[in-house]
PDB file of C-alpha atoms in Angstrom:
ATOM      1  CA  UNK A   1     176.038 -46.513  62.992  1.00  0.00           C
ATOM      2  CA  UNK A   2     173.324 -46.235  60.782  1.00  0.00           C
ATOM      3  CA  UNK A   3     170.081 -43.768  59.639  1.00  0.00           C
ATOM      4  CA  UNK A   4     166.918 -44.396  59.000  1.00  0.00           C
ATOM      5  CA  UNK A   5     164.942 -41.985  57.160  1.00  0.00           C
ATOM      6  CA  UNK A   6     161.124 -42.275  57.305  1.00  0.00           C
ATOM      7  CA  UNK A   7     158.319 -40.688  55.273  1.00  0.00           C
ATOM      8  CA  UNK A   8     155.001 -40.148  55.188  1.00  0.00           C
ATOM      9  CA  UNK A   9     153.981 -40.108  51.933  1.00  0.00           C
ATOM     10  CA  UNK A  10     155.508 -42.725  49.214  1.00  0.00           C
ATOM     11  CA  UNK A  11     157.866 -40.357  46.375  1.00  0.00           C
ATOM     12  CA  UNK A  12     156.693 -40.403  43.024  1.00  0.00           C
ATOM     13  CA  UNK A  13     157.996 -42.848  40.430  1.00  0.00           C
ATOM     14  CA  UNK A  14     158.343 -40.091  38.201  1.00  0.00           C
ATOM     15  CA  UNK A  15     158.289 -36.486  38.399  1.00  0.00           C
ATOM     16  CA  UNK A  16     158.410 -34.079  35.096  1.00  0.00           C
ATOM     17  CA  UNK A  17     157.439 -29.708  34.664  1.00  0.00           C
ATOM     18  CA  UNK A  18     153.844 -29.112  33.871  1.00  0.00           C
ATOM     19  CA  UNK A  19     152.863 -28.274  30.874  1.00  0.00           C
ATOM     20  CA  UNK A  20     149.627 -26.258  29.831  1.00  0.00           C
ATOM     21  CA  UNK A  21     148.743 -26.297  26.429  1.00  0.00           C
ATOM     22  CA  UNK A  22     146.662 -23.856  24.037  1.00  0.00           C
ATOM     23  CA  UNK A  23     142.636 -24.376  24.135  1.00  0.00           C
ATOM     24  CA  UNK A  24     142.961 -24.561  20.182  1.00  0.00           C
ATOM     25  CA  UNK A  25     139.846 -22.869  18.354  1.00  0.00           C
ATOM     26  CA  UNK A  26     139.170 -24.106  15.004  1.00  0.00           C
ATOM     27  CA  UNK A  27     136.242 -25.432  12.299  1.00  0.00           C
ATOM     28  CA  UNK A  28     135.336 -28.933  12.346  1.00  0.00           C
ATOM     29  CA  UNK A  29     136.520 -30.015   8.700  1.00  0.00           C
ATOM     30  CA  UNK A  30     137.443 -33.807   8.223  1.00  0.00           C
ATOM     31  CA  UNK A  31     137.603 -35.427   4.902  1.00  0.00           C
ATOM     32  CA  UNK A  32     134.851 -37.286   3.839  1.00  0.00           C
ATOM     33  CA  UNK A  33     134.676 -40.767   6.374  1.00  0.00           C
ATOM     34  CA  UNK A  34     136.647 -39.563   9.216  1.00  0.00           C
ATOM     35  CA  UNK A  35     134.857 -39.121  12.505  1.00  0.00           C
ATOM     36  CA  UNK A  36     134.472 -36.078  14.982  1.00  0.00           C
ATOM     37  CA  UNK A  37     136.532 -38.140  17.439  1.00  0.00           C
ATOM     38  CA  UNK A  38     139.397 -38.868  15.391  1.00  0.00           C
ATOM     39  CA  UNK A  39     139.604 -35.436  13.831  1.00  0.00           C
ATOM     40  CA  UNK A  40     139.647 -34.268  17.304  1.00  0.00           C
ATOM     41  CA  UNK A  41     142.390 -36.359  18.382  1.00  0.00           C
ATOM     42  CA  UNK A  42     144.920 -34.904  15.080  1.00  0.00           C
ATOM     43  CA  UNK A  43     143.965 -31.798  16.014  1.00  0.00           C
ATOM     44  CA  UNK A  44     144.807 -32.317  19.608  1.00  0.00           C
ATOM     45  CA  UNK A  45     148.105 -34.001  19.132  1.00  0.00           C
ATOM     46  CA  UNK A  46     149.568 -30.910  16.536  1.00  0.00           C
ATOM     47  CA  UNK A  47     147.920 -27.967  17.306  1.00  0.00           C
ATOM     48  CA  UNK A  48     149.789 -27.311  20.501  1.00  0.00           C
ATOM     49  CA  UNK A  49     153.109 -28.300  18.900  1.00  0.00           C
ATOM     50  CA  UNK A  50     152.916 -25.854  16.342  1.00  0.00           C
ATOM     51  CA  UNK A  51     151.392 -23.299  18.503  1.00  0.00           C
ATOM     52  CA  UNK A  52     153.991 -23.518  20.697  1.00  0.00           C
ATOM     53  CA  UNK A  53     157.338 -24.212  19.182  1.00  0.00           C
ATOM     54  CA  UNK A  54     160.355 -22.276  19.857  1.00  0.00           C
ATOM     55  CA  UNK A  55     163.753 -22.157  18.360  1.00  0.00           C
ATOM     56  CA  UNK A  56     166.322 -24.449  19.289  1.00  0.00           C
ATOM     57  CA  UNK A  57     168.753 -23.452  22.331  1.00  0.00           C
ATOM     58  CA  UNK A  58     172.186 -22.520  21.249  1.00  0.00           C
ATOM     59  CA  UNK A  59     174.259 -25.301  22.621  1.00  0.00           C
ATOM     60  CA  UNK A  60     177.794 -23.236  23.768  1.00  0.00           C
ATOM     61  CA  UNK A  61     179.180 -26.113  25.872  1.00  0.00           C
ATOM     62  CA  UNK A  62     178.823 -29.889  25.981  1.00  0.00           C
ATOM     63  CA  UNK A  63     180.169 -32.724  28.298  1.00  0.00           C
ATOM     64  CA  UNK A  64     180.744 -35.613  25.763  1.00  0.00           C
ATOM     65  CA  UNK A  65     183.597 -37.304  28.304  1.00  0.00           C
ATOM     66  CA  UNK A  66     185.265 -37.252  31.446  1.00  0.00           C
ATOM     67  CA  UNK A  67     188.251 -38.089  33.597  1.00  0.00           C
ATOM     68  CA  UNK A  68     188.731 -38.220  37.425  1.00  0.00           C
ATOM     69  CA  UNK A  69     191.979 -39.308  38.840  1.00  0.00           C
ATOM     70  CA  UNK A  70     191.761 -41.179  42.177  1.00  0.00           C
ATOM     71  CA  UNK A  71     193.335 -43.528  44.702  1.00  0.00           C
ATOM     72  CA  UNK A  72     191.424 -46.712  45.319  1.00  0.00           C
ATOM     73  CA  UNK A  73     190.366 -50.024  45.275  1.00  0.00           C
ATOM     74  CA  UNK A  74     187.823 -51.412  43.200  1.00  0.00           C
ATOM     75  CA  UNK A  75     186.899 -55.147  44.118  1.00  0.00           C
ATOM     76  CA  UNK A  76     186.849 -57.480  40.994  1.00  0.00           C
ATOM     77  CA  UNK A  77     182.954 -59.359  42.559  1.00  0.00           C
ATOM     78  CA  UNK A  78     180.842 -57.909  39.614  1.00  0.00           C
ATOM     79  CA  UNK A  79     178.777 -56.071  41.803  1.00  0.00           C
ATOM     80  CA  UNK A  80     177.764 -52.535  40.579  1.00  0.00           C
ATOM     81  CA  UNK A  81     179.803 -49.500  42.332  1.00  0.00           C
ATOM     82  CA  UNK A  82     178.874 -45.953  42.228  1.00  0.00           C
ATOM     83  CA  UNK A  83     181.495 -43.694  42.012  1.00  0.00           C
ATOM     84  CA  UNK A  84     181.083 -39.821  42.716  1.00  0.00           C
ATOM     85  CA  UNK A  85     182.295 -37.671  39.837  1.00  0.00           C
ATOM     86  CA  UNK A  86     182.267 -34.218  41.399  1.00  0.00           C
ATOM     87  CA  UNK A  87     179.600 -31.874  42.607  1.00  0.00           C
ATOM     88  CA  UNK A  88     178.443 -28.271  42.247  1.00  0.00           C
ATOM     89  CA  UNK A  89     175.563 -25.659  43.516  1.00  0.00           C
ATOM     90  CA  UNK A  90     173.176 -24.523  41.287  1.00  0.00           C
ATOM     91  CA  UNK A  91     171.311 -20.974  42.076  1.00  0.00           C
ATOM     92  CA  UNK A  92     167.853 -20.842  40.957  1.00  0.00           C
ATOM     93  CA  UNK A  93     164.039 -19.592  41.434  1.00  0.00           C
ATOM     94  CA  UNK A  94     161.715 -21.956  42.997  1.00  0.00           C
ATOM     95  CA  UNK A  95     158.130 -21.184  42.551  1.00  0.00           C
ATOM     96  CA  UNK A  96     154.840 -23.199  43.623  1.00  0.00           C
ATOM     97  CA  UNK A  97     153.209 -23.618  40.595  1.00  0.00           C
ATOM     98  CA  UNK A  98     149.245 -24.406  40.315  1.00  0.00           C
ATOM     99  CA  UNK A  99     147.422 -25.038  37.238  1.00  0.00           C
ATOM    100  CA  UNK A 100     144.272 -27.043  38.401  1.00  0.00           C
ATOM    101  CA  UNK A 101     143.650 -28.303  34.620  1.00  0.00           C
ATOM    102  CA  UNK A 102     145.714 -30.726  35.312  1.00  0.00           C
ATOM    103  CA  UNK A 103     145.763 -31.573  39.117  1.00  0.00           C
ATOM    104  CA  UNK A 104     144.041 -30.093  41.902  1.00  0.00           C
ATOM    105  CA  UNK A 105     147.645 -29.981  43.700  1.00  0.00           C
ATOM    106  CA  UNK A 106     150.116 -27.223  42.902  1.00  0.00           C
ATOM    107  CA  UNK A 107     154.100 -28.636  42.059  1.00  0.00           C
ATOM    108  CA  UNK A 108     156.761 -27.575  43.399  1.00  0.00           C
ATOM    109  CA  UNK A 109     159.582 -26.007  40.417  1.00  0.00           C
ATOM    110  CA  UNK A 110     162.710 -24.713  40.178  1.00  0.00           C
ATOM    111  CA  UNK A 111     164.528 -22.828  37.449  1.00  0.00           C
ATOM    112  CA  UNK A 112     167.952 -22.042  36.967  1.00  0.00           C
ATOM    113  CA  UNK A 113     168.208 -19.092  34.116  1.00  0.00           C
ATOM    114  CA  UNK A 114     171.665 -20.586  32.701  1.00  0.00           C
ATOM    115  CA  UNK A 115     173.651 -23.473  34.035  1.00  0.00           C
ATOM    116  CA  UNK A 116     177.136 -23.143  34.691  1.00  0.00           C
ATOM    117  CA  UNK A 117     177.953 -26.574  33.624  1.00  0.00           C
ATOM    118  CA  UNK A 118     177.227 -28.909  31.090  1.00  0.00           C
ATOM    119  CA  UNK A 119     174.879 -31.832  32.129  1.00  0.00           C
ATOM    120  CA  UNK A 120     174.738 -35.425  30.570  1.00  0.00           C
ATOM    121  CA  UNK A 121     171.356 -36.763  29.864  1.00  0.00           C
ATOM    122  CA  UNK A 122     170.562 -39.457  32.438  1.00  0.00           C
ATOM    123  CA  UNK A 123     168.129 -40.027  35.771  1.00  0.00           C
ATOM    124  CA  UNK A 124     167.634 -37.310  38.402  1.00  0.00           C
ATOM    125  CA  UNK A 125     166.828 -38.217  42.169  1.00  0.00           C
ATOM    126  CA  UNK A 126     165.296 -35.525  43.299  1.00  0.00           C
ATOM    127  CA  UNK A 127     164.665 -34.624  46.991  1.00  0.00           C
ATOM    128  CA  UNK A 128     162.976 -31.452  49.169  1.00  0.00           C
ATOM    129  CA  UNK A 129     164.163 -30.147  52.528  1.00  0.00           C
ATOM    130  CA  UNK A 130     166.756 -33.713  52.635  1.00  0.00           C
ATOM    131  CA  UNK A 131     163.564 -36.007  51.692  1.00  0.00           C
ATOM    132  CA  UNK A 132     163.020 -37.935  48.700  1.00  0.00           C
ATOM    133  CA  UNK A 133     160.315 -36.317  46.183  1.00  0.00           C
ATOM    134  CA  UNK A 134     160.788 -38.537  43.652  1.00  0.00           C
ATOM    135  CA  UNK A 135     163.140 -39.138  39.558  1.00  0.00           C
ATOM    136  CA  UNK A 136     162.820 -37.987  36.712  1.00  0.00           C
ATOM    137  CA  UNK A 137     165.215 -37.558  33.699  1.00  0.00           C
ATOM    138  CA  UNK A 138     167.158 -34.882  32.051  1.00  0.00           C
ATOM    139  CA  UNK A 139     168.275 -34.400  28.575  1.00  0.00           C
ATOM    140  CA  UNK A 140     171.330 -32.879  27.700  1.00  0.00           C
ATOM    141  CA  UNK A 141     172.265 -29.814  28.369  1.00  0.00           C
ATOM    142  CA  UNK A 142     174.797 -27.355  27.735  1.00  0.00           C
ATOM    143  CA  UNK A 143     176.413 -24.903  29.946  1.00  0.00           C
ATOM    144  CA  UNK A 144     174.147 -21.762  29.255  1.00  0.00           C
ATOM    145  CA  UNK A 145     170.978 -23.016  28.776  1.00  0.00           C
ATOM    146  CA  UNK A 146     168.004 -23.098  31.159  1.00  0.00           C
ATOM    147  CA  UNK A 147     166.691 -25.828  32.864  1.00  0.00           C
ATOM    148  CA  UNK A 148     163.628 -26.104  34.577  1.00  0.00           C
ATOM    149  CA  UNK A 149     162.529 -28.765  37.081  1.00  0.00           C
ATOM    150  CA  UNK A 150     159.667 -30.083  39.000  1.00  0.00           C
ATOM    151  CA  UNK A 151     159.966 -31.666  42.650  1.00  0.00           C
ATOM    152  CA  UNK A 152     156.687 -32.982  42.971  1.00  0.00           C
ATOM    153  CA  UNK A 153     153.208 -31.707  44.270  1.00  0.00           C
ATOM    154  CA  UNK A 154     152.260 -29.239  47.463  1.00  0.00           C
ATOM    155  CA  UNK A 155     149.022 -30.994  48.163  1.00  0.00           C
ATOM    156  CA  UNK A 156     148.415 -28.481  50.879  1.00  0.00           C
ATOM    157  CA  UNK A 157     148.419 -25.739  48.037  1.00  0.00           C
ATOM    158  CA  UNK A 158     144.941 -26.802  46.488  1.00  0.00           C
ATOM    159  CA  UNK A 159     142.981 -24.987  43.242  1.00  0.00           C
ATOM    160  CA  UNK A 160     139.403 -26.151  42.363  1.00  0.00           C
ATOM    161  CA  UNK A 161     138.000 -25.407  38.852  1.00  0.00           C
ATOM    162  CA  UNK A 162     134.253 -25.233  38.163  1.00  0.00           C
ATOM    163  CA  UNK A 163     132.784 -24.117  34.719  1.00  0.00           C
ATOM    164  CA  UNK A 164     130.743 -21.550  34.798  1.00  0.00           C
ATOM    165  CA  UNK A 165     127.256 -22.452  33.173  1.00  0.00           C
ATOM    166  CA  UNK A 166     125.865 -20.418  31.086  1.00  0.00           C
ATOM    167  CA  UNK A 167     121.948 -18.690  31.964  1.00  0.00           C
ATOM    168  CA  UNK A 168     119.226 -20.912  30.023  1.00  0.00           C
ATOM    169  CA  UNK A 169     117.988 -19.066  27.090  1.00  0.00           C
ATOM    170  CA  UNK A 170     120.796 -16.696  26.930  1.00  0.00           C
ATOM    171  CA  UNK A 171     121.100 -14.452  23.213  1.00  0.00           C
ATOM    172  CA  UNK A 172     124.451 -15.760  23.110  1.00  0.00           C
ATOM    173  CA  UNK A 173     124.179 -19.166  23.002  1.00  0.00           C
ATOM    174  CA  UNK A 174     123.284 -20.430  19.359  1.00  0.00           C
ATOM    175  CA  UNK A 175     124.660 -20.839  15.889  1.00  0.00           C
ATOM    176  CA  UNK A 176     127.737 -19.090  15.385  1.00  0.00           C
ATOM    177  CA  UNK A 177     128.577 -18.055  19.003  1.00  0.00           C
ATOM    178  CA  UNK A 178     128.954 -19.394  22.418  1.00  0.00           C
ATOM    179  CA  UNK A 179     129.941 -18.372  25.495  1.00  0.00           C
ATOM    180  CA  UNK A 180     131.984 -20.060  28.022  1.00  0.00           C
ATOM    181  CA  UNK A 181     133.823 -19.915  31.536  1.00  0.00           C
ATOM    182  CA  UNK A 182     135.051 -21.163  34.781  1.00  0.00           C
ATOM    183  CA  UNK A 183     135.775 -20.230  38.012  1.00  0.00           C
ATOM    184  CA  UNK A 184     138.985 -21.218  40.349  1.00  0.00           C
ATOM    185  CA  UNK A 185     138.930 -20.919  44.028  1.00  0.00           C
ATOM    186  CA  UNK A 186     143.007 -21.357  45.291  1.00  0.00           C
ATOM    187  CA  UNK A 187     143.297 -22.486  49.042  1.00  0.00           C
ATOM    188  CA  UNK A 188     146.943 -22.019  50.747  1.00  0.00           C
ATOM    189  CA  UNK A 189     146.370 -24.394  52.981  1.00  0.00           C
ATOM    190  CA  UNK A 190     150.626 -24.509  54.551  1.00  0.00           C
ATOM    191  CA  UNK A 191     151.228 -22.675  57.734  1.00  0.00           C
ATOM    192  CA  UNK A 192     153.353 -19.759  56.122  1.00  0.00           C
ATOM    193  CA  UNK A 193     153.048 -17.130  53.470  1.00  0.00           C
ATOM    194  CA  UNK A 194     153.389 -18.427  49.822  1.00  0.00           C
ATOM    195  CA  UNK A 195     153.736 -16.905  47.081  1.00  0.00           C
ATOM    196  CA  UNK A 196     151.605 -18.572  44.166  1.00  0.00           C
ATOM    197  CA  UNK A 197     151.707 -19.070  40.435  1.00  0.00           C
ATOM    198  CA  UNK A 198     148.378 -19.947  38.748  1.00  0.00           C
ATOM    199  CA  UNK A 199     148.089 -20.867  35.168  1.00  0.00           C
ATOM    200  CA  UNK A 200     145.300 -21.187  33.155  1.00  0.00           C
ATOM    201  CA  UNK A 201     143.883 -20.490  29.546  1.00  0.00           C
ATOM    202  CA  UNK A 202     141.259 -18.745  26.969  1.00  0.00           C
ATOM    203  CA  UNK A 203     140.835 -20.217  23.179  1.00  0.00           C
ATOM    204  CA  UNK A 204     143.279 -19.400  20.425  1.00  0.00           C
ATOM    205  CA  UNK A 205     141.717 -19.156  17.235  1.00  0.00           C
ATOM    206  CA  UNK A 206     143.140 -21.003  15.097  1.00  0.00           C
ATOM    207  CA  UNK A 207     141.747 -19.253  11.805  1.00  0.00           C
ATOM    208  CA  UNK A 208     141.081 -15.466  11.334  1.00  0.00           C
ATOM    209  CA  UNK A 209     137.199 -15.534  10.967  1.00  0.00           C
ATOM    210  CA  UNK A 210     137.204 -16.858  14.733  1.00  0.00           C
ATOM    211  CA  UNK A 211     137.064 -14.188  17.263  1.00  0.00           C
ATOM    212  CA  UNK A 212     137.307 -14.353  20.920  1.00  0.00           C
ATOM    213  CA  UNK A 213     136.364 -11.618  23.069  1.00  0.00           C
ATOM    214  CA  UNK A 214     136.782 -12.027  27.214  1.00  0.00           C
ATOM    215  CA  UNK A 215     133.741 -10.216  28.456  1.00  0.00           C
ATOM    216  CA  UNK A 216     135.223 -11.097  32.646  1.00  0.00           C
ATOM    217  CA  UNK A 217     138.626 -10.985  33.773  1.00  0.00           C
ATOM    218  CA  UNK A 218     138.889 -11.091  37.427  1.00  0.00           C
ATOM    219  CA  UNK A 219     141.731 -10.306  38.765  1.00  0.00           C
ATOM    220  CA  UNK A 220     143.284  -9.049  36.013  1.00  0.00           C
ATOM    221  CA  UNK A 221     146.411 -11.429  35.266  1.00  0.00           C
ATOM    222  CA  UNK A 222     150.118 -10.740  35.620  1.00  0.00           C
ATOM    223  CA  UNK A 223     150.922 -12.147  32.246  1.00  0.00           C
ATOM    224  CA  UNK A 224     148.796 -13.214  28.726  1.00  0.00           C
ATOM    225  CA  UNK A 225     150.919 -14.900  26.060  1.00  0.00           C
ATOM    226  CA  UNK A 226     150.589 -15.002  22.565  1.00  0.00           C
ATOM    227  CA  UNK A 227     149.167 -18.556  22.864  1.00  0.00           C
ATOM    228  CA  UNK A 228     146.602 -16.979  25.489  1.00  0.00           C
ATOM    229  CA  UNK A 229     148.127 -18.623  28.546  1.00  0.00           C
ATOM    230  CA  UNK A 230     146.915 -16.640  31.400  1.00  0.00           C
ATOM    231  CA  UNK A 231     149.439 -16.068  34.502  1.00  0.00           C
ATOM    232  CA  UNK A 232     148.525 -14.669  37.869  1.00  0.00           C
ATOM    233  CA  UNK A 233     150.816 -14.352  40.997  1.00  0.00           C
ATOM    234  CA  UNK A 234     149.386 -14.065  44.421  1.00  0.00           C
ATOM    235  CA  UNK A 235     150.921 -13.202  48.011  1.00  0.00           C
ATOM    236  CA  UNK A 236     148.962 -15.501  49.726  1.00  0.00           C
ATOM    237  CA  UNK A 237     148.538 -15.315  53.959  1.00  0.00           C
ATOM    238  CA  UNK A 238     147.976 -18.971  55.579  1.00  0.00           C
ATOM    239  CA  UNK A 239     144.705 -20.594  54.897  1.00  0.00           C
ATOM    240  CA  UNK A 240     143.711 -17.790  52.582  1.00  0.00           C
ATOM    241  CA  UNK A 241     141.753 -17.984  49.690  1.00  0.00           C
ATOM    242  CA  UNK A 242     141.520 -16.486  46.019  1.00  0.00           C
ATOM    243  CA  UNK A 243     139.130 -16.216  43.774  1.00  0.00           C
ATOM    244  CA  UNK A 244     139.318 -16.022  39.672  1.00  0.00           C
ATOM    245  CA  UNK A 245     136.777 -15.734  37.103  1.00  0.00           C
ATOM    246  CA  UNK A 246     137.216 -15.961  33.755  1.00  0.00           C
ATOM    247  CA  UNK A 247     134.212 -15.413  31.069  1.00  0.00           C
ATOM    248  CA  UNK A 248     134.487 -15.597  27.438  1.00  0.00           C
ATOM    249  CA  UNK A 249     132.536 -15.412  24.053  1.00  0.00           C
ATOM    250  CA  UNK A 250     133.450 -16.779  21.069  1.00  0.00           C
ATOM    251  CA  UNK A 251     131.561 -16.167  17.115  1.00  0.00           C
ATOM    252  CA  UNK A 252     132.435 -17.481  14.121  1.00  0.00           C
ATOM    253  CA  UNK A 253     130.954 -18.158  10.919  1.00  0.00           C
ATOM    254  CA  UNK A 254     127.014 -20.470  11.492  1.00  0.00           C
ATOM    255  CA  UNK A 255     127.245 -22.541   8.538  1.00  0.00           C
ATOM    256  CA  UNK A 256     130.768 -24.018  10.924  1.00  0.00           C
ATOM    257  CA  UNK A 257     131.412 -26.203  13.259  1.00  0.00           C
ATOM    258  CA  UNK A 258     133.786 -25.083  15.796  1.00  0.00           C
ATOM    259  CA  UNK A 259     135.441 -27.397  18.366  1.00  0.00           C
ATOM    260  CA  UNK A 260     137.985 -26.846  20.798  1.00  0.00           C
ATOM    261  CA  UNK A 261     140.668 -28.683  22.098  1.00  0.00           C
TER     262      UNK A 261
END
């Protein structure tokens, strides 16, 4: 006897949380022979690490060994043998997360608030409803901490981003100040009610004579964060649709250039 499992869709190679970093704000000032595109790229690569860093998790337990006593057989041929250590149930949120920066498809995440048990670093197969979503890889962790997880995309929970362009002519557009925006239509396109997480961003000055002032906000958003992540959650009815728009100014000094990455 023997089972077949077939799927329509091949699983991901690898499968890792989404992250959304800050829109950094901040004045163009390279030294002398360094290009925009370069200086772009440094400030790229650090500002969102510094932005966002957090304290190190207290570790309170680690697995560093273990033993399991058996009965068995274990055939001398060299070939590779898996052998199952234990298992446990982990209780956590799931969420379907959209942030249509990076893909038009929402993920699918879970989060468990503080593990019961220490976990060794290593691969993670990961599956949904018994079918394979795809692997990623864990670090350690000890018993305590949180660990969050992605299982892959919802491509039937869709979020399209347009910019918003500015009118021609407009006062605010010049020298010292611009204006900016987008719009985000977000389609639940599953036959049930979902409830949706969207995730998106305004600039974060960077330096104190750079000011940002949001002139729409529509809906207003369940969360802002200090690094001016924006956070909305919608109860969302099959095949309905949601609208957000988001419009912004920014001034700063005219004799700078500002960039924003």
């Amino acid at each position: 006897m023997f089972i077949l499992h077939f799927h329509t869709v091949q699983p991901s190679e690898s499968v890792e949380p989404p992250y959304l970093p800050p829109l950094v704000a901040d004045f163009y000032d390279p030294a002398p022979g360094r290009s925009m595109a370069s200086y772009s790229m440094e400030v790229q690569s650090r500002a969102p690490v510094a932005m966002s860093a957090k304290a190190a998790p207290e570790i309170v337990q680690t697995a560093t060994d273990m033993s399991v006593q058996g009965a068995g057989v274990l055939p001398g041929d060299g070939l590779p043998v898996e052998i199952t250590l234990g298992s446990f149930t982990l209780k956590g949120k799931t969420q379907i997360l959209s942030i249509p920066l990076l893909s038009d498809d929402a993920w699918i995440t879970a989060t468990v608030a503080a593990l019961p048990e220490p976990l060794l670093p290593g691969t993670v197969l990961l599956s949904v409803d018994g079918s394979a979503s795809g692997t990623t890889r864990i670090q350690e962790y000890g018993a305590g901490m949180e660990l969050e997880m992605a299982f892959g995309k919802m491509p039937l929970v869709v979020a399209t981003k347009k910019p918003v362009v500015p009118k021609e002519g407009s006062s605010w557009m010049g020298k010292g100040r611009t204006q900016d925006g987008y719009v985000i239509e977000l389609t639940n396109g599953t036959n049930g009610k979902q409830t949706v997480t969207l995730k998106d961003r305004l600039p974060l000055p960077a330096q104190e004579k750079i000011a940002v002032e949001v002139t729409t906000l529509e809906p207003k958003p369940k969360e802002q964060d200090k690094e001016n992540i924006l956070t909305w959650e919608f109860e969302m009815a099959p095949g309905e649709k949601k609208t957000v728009e988001v419009l912004y100014r920014v001034t700063y000094p005219g004799d700078k250039t500002l960039i924003m990455e």
